[in-house]
Tab-separated table of C-alpha atoms in Angstrom:
chain	number	residue	atom	x	y	z
A	1	MET	CA	22.966	16.022	32.337
A	2	ALA	CA	26.163	16.577	30.682
A	3	GLN	CA	26.912	14.141	27.729
A	4	ASP	CA	29.993	12.924	26.121
A	5	GLY	CA	30.324	13.278	22.317
A	6	PRO	CA	28.255	15.322	19.835
A	7	HIS	CA	25.148	17.077	21.187
A	8	SER	CA	22.732	18.141	18.331
A	9	GLN	CA	19.850	20.646	18.917
A	10	THR	CA	18.020	19.521	15.786
A	11	ILE	CA	14.657	18.245	16.222
A	12	ALA	CA	13.443	15.641	13.833
A	13	VAL	CA	9.636	15.149	13.225
A	14	ILE	CA	8.783	11.708	11.673
A	15	GLY	CA	5.503	11.985	9.791
A	16	GLY	CA	4.016	15.062	8.135
A	17	GLY	CA	0.410	14.895	8.955
A	18	ILE	CA	-1.479	17.429	10.965
A	19	ALA	CA	0.101	16.463	14.219
A	20	GLY	CA	3.685	16.326	12.740
A	21	ILE	CA	3.179	19.543	10.871
A	22	THR	CA	2.087	21.277	14.121
A	23	ALA	CA	5.108	19.951	16.072
A	24	ALA	CA	7.623	20.785	13.542
A	25	LEU	CA	6.077	24.438	13.252
A	26	GLU	CA	5.926	25.177	17.125
A	27	ALA	CA	9.500	23.934	17.436
A	28	ALA	CA	10.844	25.721	14.422
A	29	GLU	CA	9.112	29.013	15.440
A	30	THR	CA	10.973	29.028	18.780
A	31	GLY	CA	14.222	29.074	17.003
A	32	TYR	CA	15.309	25.580	16.752
A	33	ASP	CA	16.338	23.591	13.466
A	34	VAL	CA	13.728	21.277	12.528
A	35	ILE	CA	13.612	18.383	9.989
A	36	LEU	CA	10.197	17.166	8.975
A	37	ILE	CA	10.272	13.732	7.479
A	38	GLU	CA	7.408	12.415	5.409
A	39	LYS	CA	7.216	9.170	3.303
A	40	GLU	CA	4.346	10.482	0.993
A	41	PRO	CA	4.926	12.892	-2.003
A	42	ALA	CA	3.236	15.746	-0.099
A	43	LEU	CA	2.529	16.825	3.607
A	44	GLY	CA	-0.894	16.614	5.209
A	45	GLY	CA	-1.560	13.044	5.758
A	46	ARG	CA	-5.068	11.605	6.094
A	47	VAL	CA	-6.242	15.122	6.777
A	48	THR	CA	-6.023	16.190	3.267
A	49	ARG	CA	-8.104	13.320	2.199
A	50	LEU	CA	-11.014	14.442	4.456
A	51	ASN	CA	-14.066	16.063	3.015
A	52	ARG	CA	-14.892	17.922	6.075
A	53	TYR	CA	-14.145	18.302	9.831
A	54	PHE	CA	-16.645	17.497	12.588
A	55	PRO	CA	-18.387	19.371	14.237
A	56	LYS	CA	-18.385	22.577	12.287
A	57	PHE	CA	-18.178	20.761	8.751
A	58	CYS	CA	-15.602	23.269	7.499
A	59	HIS	CA	-12.897	21.964	4.981
A	60	PRO	CA	-9.523	20.906	6.047
A	61	THR	CA	-7.703	22.889	3.299
A	62	CYS	CA	-8.140	26.187	5.148
A	63	GLY	CA	-6.083	25.171	7.988
A	64	LEU	CA	-3.644	23.187	6.167
A	65	GLU	CA	-2.830	26.165	3.781
A	66	ILE	CA	-2.198	28.391	6.838
A	67	ASN	CA	0.326	25.947	8.169
A	68	TYR	CA	1.935	25.661	4.667
A	69	GLN	CA	2.357	29.566	4.658
A	70	ARG	CA	4.139	29.146	8.071
A	71	ILE	CA	6.625	26.615	6.681
A	72	ARG	CA	7.624	28.603	3.791
A	73	LYS	CA	8.596	31.533	6.132
A	74	LEU	CA	10.684	29.331	8.283
A	75	HIS	CA	12.719	27.894	5.301
A	76	PRO	CA	15.597	26.954	5.735
A	77	ARG	CA	15.321	26.459	9.610
A	78	LEU	CA	12.220	24.072	8.969
A	79	LYS	CA	13.557	21.471	6.419
A	80	VAL	CA	10.792	19.421	4.774
A	81	LEU	CA	11.864	15.932	3.336
A	82	THR	CA	9.027	14.065	1.383
A	83	MET	CA	9.559	10.622	-0.074
A	84	HIS	CA	11.538	9.753	2.832
A	85	GLU	CA	10.547	6.659	4.668
A	86	VAL	CA	12.159	6.108	8.046
A	87	VAL	CA	13.280	2.536	8.720
A	88	ALA	CA	15.114	2.559	11.946
A	89	VAL	CA	16.344	4.800	14.657
A	90	GLU	CA	19.338	4.429	16.944
A	91	GLY	CA	21.218	6.454	19.607
A	92	GLU	CA	20.465	8.602	22.581
A	93	LYS	CA	19.172	12.047	23.467
A	94	GLY	CA	21.384	14.597	21.611
A	95	ASN	CA	22.758	12.040	19.143
A	96	TYR	CA	20.277	10.146	17.567
A	97	VAL	CA	20.876	8.534	13.901
A	98	ILE	CA	17.780	8.264	11.790
A	99	ARG	CA	18.018	5.845	8.803
A	100	ALA	CA	15.572	6.306	6.048
A	101	LYS	CA	14.893	5.167	2.379
A	102	LYS	CA	14.716	8.146	0.047
A	103	LEU	CA	12.381	6.852	-2.672
A	104	PRO	CA	12.724	8.210	-6.295
A	105	ARG	CA	10.277	11.102	-7.201
A	106	PHE	CA	11.654	11.541	-10.795
A	107	VAL	CA	10.901	15.132	-10.564
A	108	ASN	CA	13.179	17.681	-8.793
A	109	GLU	CA	12.919	21.012	-7.404
A	110	LYS	CA	12.853	22.832	-10.709
A	111	CYS	CA	9.158	21.621	-11.237
A	112	THR	CA	6.739	24.460	-11.663
A	113	ALA	CA	3.656	22.284	-11.635
A	114	CYS	CA	2.866	23.055	-15.265
A	115	GLY	CA	1.290	19.724	-15.994
A	116	GLU	CA	3.040	19.071	-19.281
A	117	CYS	CA	4.095	15.765	-18.036
A	118	ALA	CA	0.811	14.596	-17.126
A	119	LYS	CA	-0.572	15.728	-20.632
A	120	VAL	CA	1.668	13.384	-22.479
A	121	CYS	CA	1.418	10.347	-20.069
A	122	GLU	CA	-0.495	7.663	-21.050
A	123	THR	CA	0.261	5.149	-18.346
A	124	GLU	CA	-2.537	4.874	-15.670
A	125	ILE	CA	-2.182	3.601	-12.081
A	126	ASP	CA	-4.664	3.034	-9.113
A	127	ASP	CA	-5.041	6.484	-7.528
A	128	PRO	CA	-3.118	6.338	-4.106
A	129	TYR	CA	-4.681	9.527	-2.990
A	130	ASN	CA	-8.169	8.372	-3.557
A	131	TYR	CA	-7.344	4.890	-2.062
A	132	GLY	CA	-7.511	3.090	-5.336
A	133	LEU	CA	-11.100	3.935	-6.093
A	134	GLY	CA	-10.329	5.427	-9.526
A	135	LYS	CA	-7.242	5.522	-11.882
A	136	VAL	CA	-4.897	8.362	-12.324
A	137	LYS	CA	-1.928	9.455	-14.572
A	138	ALA	CA	1.383	7.881	-13.655
A	139	ALA	CA	2.781	11.566	-13.946
A	140	ARG	CA	0.588	13.464	-11.554
A	141	LEU	CA	0.269	16.183	-8.963
A	142	PRO	CA	-0.572	14.297	-5.682
A	143	HIS	CA	-3.626	16.242	-5.279
A	144	GLU	CA	-4.675	19.929	-5.872
A	145	HIS	CA	-3.484	21.506	-2.628
A	146	ALA	CA	-0.171	19.620	-2.547
A	147	PHE	CA	2.724	20.788	-0.457
A	148	PRO	CA	5.373	20.871	-2.031
A	149	MET	CA	3.478	21.737	-5.250
A	150	ARG	CA	5.549	19.413	-7.328
A	151	TYR	CA	4.556	16.652	-9.531
A	152	VAL	CA	5.575	12.990	-8.927
A	153	ILE	CA	6.018	10.355	-11.536
A	154	ASP	CA	5.201	6.501	-10.755
A	155	PRO	CA	7.981	4.080	-11.495
A	156	ALA	CA	5.627	2.192	-13.872
A	157	VAL	CA	6.662	4.510	-16.693
A	158	LYS	CA	10.433	3.267	-16.519
A	159	GLY	CA	11.300	1.483	-19.747
A	160	THR	CA	8.034	2.420	-21.472
A	161	GLU	CA	7.459	4.941	-24.139
A	162	ASP	CA	6.034	7.400	-21.752
A	163	GLU	CA	9.458	7.745	-20.150
A	164	GLN	CA	10.704	9.615	-23.195
A	165	ARG	CA	7.598	11.485	-23.872
A	166	ILE	CA	7.633	12.952	-20.268
A	167	GLN	CA	11.236	13.747	-20.377
A	168	GLU	CA	10.819	15.696	-23.696
A	169	ALA	CA	7.634	17.474	-22.599
A	170	CYS	CA	9.284	19.090	-19.423
A	171	LYS	CA	10.631	22.486	-20.477
A	172	TYR	CA	12.451	23.190	-17.048
A	173	GLY	CA	14.736	20.116	-16.751
A	174	ALA	CA	12.618	18.959	-13.788
A	175	VAL	CA	12.353	15.499	-14.800
A	176	ASP	CA	15.019	13.065	-13.702
A	177	PHE	CA	14.576	9.404	-14.532
A	178	SER	CA	18.067	8.688	-12.967
A	179	GLU	CA	16.920	8.887	-9.523
A	180	THR	CA	17.202	5.531	-7.644
A	181	GLU	CA	16.289	4.463	-4.084
A	182	GLU	CA	18.772	5.213	-1.674
A	183	GLU	CA	19.457	5.096	1.967
A	184	VAL	CA	20.149	8.169	3.938
A	185	GLU	CA	21.280	8.983	7.558
A	186	LEU	CA	19.986	12.084	9.449
A	187	ASN	CA	21.186	13.328	12.836
A	188	ALA	CA	19.023	14.917	15.605
A	189	GLY	CA	19.071	15.725	19.248
A	190	ALA	CA	15.355	14.920	19.818
A	191	ILE	CA	12.785	12.895	17.747
A	192	ILE	CA	9.054	13.495	17.726
A	193	TRP	CA	7.178	10.420	16.221
A	194	ALA	CA	3.901	11.682	14.361
A	195	THR	CA	3.616	8.609	11.999
A	196	GLY	CA	-0.172	8.619	12.245
A	197	TRP	CA	-2.434	5.703	11.253
A	198	LYS	CA	-4.066	3.682	8.569
A	199	PRO	CA	-7.503	2.102	8.431
A	200	TYR	CA	-7.746	-1.409	9.815
A	201	ASP	CA	-7.673	-3.774	6.818
A	202	ALA	CA	-11.473	-4.482	6.263
A	203	ARG	CA	-10.437	-7.656	4.391
A	204	LYS	CA	-9.670	-9.360	7.875
A	205	LEU	CA	-13.306	-9.000	8.663
A	206	GLU	CA	-14.343	-12.337	6.774
A	207	THR	CA	-18.114	-12.208	7.622
A	208	TYR	CA	-18.288	-8.664	6.096
A	209	HIS	CA	-16.817	-9.771	2.671
A	210	TYR	CA	-15.357	-6.248	1.986
A	211	ASP	CA	-13.694	-7.581	-1.180
A	212	SER	CA	-17.014	-9.026	-2.739
A	213	SER	CA	-18.467	-5.867	-4.115
A	214	PRO	CA	-17.231	-2.186	-4.623
A	215	ASP	CA	-20.490	-1.119	-2.790
A	216	ILE	CA	-18.950	-2.274	0.538
A	217	ILE	CA	-16.279	0.403	1.337
A	218	ASN	CA	-14.658	1.680	4.468
A	219	ASN	CA	-14.868	4.966	6.240
A	220	VAL	CA	-11.997	6.733	4.603
A	221	GLU	CA	-13.137	5.753	1.070
A	222	MET	CA	-16.513	7.468	1.945
A	223	GLU	CA	-14.603	10.739	2.695
A	224	ARG	CA	-13.223	10.417	-0.867
A	225	LEU	CA	-16.552	9.742	-2.523
A	226	ALA	CA	-17.887	12.941	-0.814
A	227	ASN	CA	-15.054	15.038	-1.670
A	228	HIS	CA	-15.338	17.173	-4.874
A	229	ASP	CA	-11.758	16.186	-6.030
A	230	GLY	CA	-12.604	12.672	-5.285
A	231	PRO	CA	-13.200	9.756	-7.886
A	232	THR	CA	-16.898	10.797	-8.196
A	233	GLU	CA	-16.371	14.679	-8.019
A	234	GLY	CA	-18.324	14.507	-4.615
A	235	ARG	CA	-21.350	12.396	-5.519
A	236	VAL	CA	-22.150	9.678	-3.161
A	237	VAL	CA	-23.013	6.950	-5.513
A	238	ARG	CA	-22.703	3.290	-5.690
A	239	PRO	CA	-19.077	2.741	-7.024
A	240	SER	CA	-20.231	-0.350	-8.977
A	241	ASN	CA	-22.273	1.442	-11.310
A	242	GLY	CA	-22.590	5.140	-10.420
A	243	GLU	CA	-25.944	5.058	-9.461
A	244	PRO	CA	-27.219	7.296	-6.519
A	245	ALA	CA	-26.589	5.734	-3.193
A	246	LYS	CA	-29.716	6.831	-1.421
A	247	LYS	CA	-30.117	3.934	1.177
A	248	VAL	CA	-26.886	3.542	3.157
A	249	ALA	CA	-25.753	1.367	6.010
A	250	LEU	CA	-23.103	2.754	8.343
A	251	ILE	CA	-21.563	-0.110	10.332
A	252	GLN	CA	-19.881	0.892	13.543
A	253	CYS	CA	-16.823	-0.908	15.322
A	254	ALA	CA	-15.910	-2.696	12.187
A	255	GLY	CA	-13.046	-4.667	13.833
A	256	SER	CA	-12.741	-2.393	16.678
A	257	ARG	CA	-13.370	-3.239	20.372
A	258	ASP	CA	-12.783	-6.673	19.324
A	259	VAL	CA	-10.172	-8.795	20.892
A	260	ASN	CA	-9.617	-10.751	17.570
A	261	HIS	CA	-8.805	-7.480	15.642
A	262	LEU	CA	-8.442	-4.035	17.498
A	263	PRO	CA	-9.319	-4.368	21.140
A	264	TYR	CA	-9.541	-0.501	21.605
A	265	CYS	CA	-12.032	2.091	20.548
A	266	SER	CA	-10.614	4.511	17.902
A	267	MET	CA	-12.590	7.389	19.261
A	268	ILE	CA	-13.642	9.073	15.938
A	269	CYS	CA	-15.484	6.354	14.350
A	270	CYS	CA	-18.946	7.415	15.600
A	271	LEU	CA	-18.646	10.995	14.834
A	272	ALA	CA	-17.103	10.201	11.359
A	273	SER	CA	-20.156	8.071	10.588
A	274	LEU	CA	-22.618	10.790	11.720
A	275	LYS	CA	-20.815	13.106	9.262
A	276	HIS	CA	-21.154	10.355	6.609
A	277	ALA	CA	-24.779	10.244	7.271
A	278	ALA	CA	-25.001	13.953	6.824
A	279	TYR	CA	-23.197	13.741	3.450
A	280	VAL	CA	-25.770	11.398	2.013
A	281	LEU	CA	-28.847	13.321	3.783
A	282	GLU	CA	-27.567	16.533	2.042
A	283	GLN	CA	-27.499	15.023	-1.402
A	284	TYR	CA	-30.714	13.110	-1.475
A	285	GLU	CA	-34.062	14.363	0.040
A	286	ASP	CA	-35.461	10.818	-0.120
A	287	ALA	CA	-32.249	9.304	1.504
A	288	GLU	CA	-32.569	6.606	4.274
A	289	VAL	CA	-29.490	5.864	6.435
A	290	HIS	CA	-29.331	3.187	8.954
A	291	MET	CA	-26.406	3.369	11.622
A	292	TYR	CA	-25.734	0.025	13.182
A	293	TYR	CA	-23.974	0.628	16.492
A	294	ILE	CA	-22.934	-0.823	19.947
A	295	ASP	CA	-23.123	2.576	21.744
A	296	ILE	CA	-22.495	6.203	20.496
A	297	ARG	CA	-19.241	7.731	21.922
A	298	ALA	CA	-19.484	11.592	21.229
A	299	HIS	CA	-16.884	12.923	23.774
A	300	ASP	CA	-17.107	16.482	25.386
A	301	LYS	CA	-18.430	19.063	22.995
A	302	MET	CA	-19.113	16.458	20.383
A	303	GLN	CA	-22.312	15.604	22.076
A	304	THR	CA	-23.906	18.799	20.546
A	305	PHE	CA	-22.822	17.428	17.213
A	306	TYR	CA	-24.401	14.082	17.759
A	307	GLU	CA	-27.488	15.868	19.038
A	308	ARG	CA	-27.696	18.055	16.049
A	309	ILE	CA	-27.340	15.033	13.391
A	310	LYS	CA	-29.425	12.493	15.189
A	311	VAL	CA	-32.820	14.532	14.841
A	312	ASP	CA	-33.171	14.002	11.164
A	313	PRO	CA	-35.879	11.436	10.748
A	314	ARG	CA	-34.305	9.898	7.812
A	315	LEU	CA	-31.393	8.660	10.012
A	316	LYS	CA	-32.266	5.574	11.883
A	317	PHE	CA	-30.223	4.059	14.802
A	318	ILE	CA	-30.099	0.269	15.095
A	319	LYS	CA	-28.625	-1.094	18.121
A	320	SER	CA	-26.822	-4.199	16.852
A	321	LYS	CA	-23.349	-5.776	15.922
A	322	PRO	CA	-24.109	-7.197	12.485
A	323	ALA	CA	-23.216	-10.753	11.945
A	324	GLU	CA	-22.748	-10.761	8.177
A	325	ILE	CA	-22.612	-8.654	5.022
A	326	GLY	CA	-23.089	-10.171	1.833
A	327	LEU	CA	-24.541	-9.610	-1.725
A	328	GLY	CA	-28.273	-10.303	-2.725
A	329	GLU	CA	-29.383	-11.803	-5.941
A	330	ASP	CA	-29.929	-8.166	-7.367
A	331	GLY	CA	-26.271	-7.517	-6.615
A	332	ARG	CA	-26.848	-5.017	-3.840
A	333	PRO	CA	-25.242	-5.470	-0.409
A	334	TYR	CA	-27.343	-6.721	2.553
A	335	VAL	CA	-26.560	-6.334	6.332
A	336	LYS	CA	-27.775	-9.285	8.479
A	337	GLY	CA	-27.748	-9.869	12.169
A	338	GLU	CA	-29.589	-9.681	15.522
A	339	LEU	CA	-30.958	-6.731	17.380
A	340	MET	CA	-29.493	-6.156	20.773
A	341	VAL	CA	-32.359	-6.621	23.323
A	342	ARG	CA	-32.418	-6.785	27.086
A	343	GLU	CA	-30.784	-9.829	28.355
A	344	ASP	CA	-33.845	-10.667	30.576
A	345	SER	CA	-35.976	-10.707	27.414
A	346	PRO	CA	-36.887	-14.072	25.606
A	347	GLU	CA	-37.437	-11.990	22.414
A	348	ARG	CA	-35.141	-12.741	19.490
A	349	GLN	CA	-35.296	-10.074	16.656
A	350	LEU	CA	-33.428	-10.874	13.444
A	351	TYR	CA	-32.951	-8.607	10.492
A	352	CYS	CA	-31.656	-8.781	6.896
A	353	GLU	CA	-31.712	-5.479	5.195
A	354	SER	CA	-30.645	-4.404	1.444
A	355	TYR	CA	-28.675	-1.225	0.742
A	356	ASP	CA	-27.163	0.750	-2.168
A	357	LEU	CA	-23.816	1.352	-0.276
A	358	VAL	CA	-22.449	-0.175	2.943
A	359	VAL	CA	-19.713	1.817	4.856
A	360	LEU	CA	-17.797	0.010	7.401
A	361	ALA	CA	-16.285	2.221	10.227
A	362	THR	CA	-12.872	0.584	10.448
A	363	GLY	CA	-10.675	1.802	13.339
A	364	MET	CA	-7.203	3.328	13.339
A	365	GLU	CA	-4.112	1.147	13.318
A	366	PRO	CA	-0.749	2.828	14.046
A	367	GLU	CA	1.591	3.192	11.045
A	368	ALA	CA	4.704	3.046	13.170
A	369	ARG	CA	4.310	-0.954	13.467
A	370	GLY	CA	6.874	-1.709	10.857
A	371	ILE	CA	9.585	0.714	11.997
A	372	ASP	CA	12.583	-0.535	14.193
A	373	ILE	CA	12.564	1.884	17.133
A	374	ARG	CA	15.081	1.388	19.909
A	375	GLY	CA	16.414	3.261	22.975
A	376	ASP	CA	14.244	5.640	25.040
A	377	VAL	CA	10.860	5.114	23.418
A	378	VAL	CA	8.814	1.754	23.232
A	379	LYS	CA	5.684	0.641	21.406
A	380	ASP	CA	2.622	-0.804	23.366
A	381	GLU	CA	0.967	-4.030	22.616
A	382	ASP	CA	-1.041	-2.449	19.861
A	383	GLY	CA	1.789	-0.596	18.302
A	384	PHE	CA	1.343	3.032	19.535
A	385	VAL	CA	4.482	4.772	20.169
A	386	LEU	CA	5.086	5.656	23.955
A	387	ALA	CA	7.798	7.935	25.246
A	388	ILE	CA	9.845	6.844	28.335
A	389	GLU	CA	9.680	9.943	30.414
A	390	GLY	CA	12.778	11.191	32.322
A	391	GLU	CA	15.887	13.158	32.095
A	392	GLU	CA	17.539	10.700	29.600
A	393	GLY	CA	14.696	10.616	27.086
A	394	GLY	CA	14.695	12.482	23.915
A	395	GLN	CA	11.931	10.716	21.777
A	396	PHE	CA	8.408	11.701	22.145
A	397	SER	CA	5.053	10.885	20.256
A	398	CYS	CA	2.091	12.976	19.198
A	399	GLY	CA	-1.133	12.518	17.315
A	400	VAL	CA	-2.459	9.029	16.436
A	401	ALA	CA	1.218	7.679	16.717
A	402	ALA	CA	0.686	7.862	20.372
A	403	GLY	CA	-2.933	6.767	20.406
A	404	PRO	CA	-6.467	7.325	18.731
A	405	PHE	CA	-7.116	10.937	18.558
A	406	ASP	CA	-9.307	13.434	16.607
A	407	VAL	CA	-7.749	16.200	14.598
A	408	ALA	CA	-8.070	18.845	17.385
A	409	LEU	CA	-6.354	16.549	20.081
A	410	SER	CA	-3.704	15.538	17.444
A	411	THR	CA	-2.747	19.291	17.048
A	412	MET	CA	-2.685	19.980	20.787
A	413	SER	CA	-0.448	16.858	21.436
A	414	GLY	CA	1.611	18.093	18.566
A	415	THR	CA	2.443	21.388	20.447
A	416	ALA	CA	2.973	19.389	23.693
A	417	ALA	CA	5.443	17.092	22.072
A	418	ALA	CA	7.334	20.231	20.436
A	419	LEU	CA	7.675	21.644	23.900
A	420	LYS	CA	9.120	18.396	25.327
A	421	ALA	CA	11.552	18.116	22.418
A	422	ILE	CA	12.693	21.764	23.084
A	423	GLN	CA	13.440	20.878	26.593
A	424	ALA	CA	15.243	17.788	25.731
A	425	VAL	CA	17.726	19.440	23.160
A	426	GLY	CA	18.080	22.505	25.356
A	427	ALA	CA	19.215	20.621	28.389
A	428	ARG	CA	22.864	20.001	28.753
């Protein structure tokens, strides 16, 4: 349908995780100009924080690095904007206006990632890459495989002695403390939402007392414990004292499938917990892992992964929704509840078991909840972004922005969204 006014053929992808990267690459490789917008200092999203994928247990960095090479080859057709947080979108197909906050990085494109700024920096902050499980220098590389490979400096150093030390240590003129937060406007003919997800806040699960002990963690934190560049260099230990975590509880559906929290299934939690069990069993021959579950959901080919992991006798499946998690007199967390038995059975089986480490399998909550989205796209009651299909529509969604997906389905949905966006900007 013909339109009055400007008609842009640029495609904007909001979110630089695996789905957003896929969508941006697929669109750019067909010849369209693409802007990839990411609020973090580096691309990759949650995938960069994973230790391994299921079912093959390969490392995420391999696939990501291939995609980063593709991005380099497409420059300048594919423009990457990190530290840009989208706050609102207005307009219509062919003429969208995207408003974003450009956050100060204090390090410009001249950075060579030499690390001299970090050497002189004394200020430490909670490590955002490791979900606050450890400390990191305020002047830092986001992580070892960061793209772009450029340092970032936390605002905490402003006005301190570190500010001058860091400025003087940089030999390339890459440090710029004059940067301030600013609002920018970007134009696009079509938009792909790939804003991804965040783990459900376990503090809302009051009877699980997530904040009562560092030995009660969530599933994304478990990924960082098992990773070689995590806070414990890959050792699965008790965060409270560094001792081996040989007896571990994995709690399924922590907040998921619950009308008081997340009413839906997040799809990956069962499989991720099976992977976490494998991490523990690999490290300790005398490990004991208990998986508390409602039912195991291993879709399609993942059933083979489930069958492979479950045969280890050190892994015990307990059909139960724990009622309480707390701390015993010895400081170790305990899991308390009732076994799920047949409804026609009068038997009531209670349990209370102590562990070195308790891992809550919290579900996926969409990141797009706080963004002002208008026009030809809507959010459902859970905050996931849904495109309004039709000739007039120019906004689409992919990955976990659209609903709970694993990595493989996220990449497929990224390709599908790219095709829809290409059709939208190509139609006049």
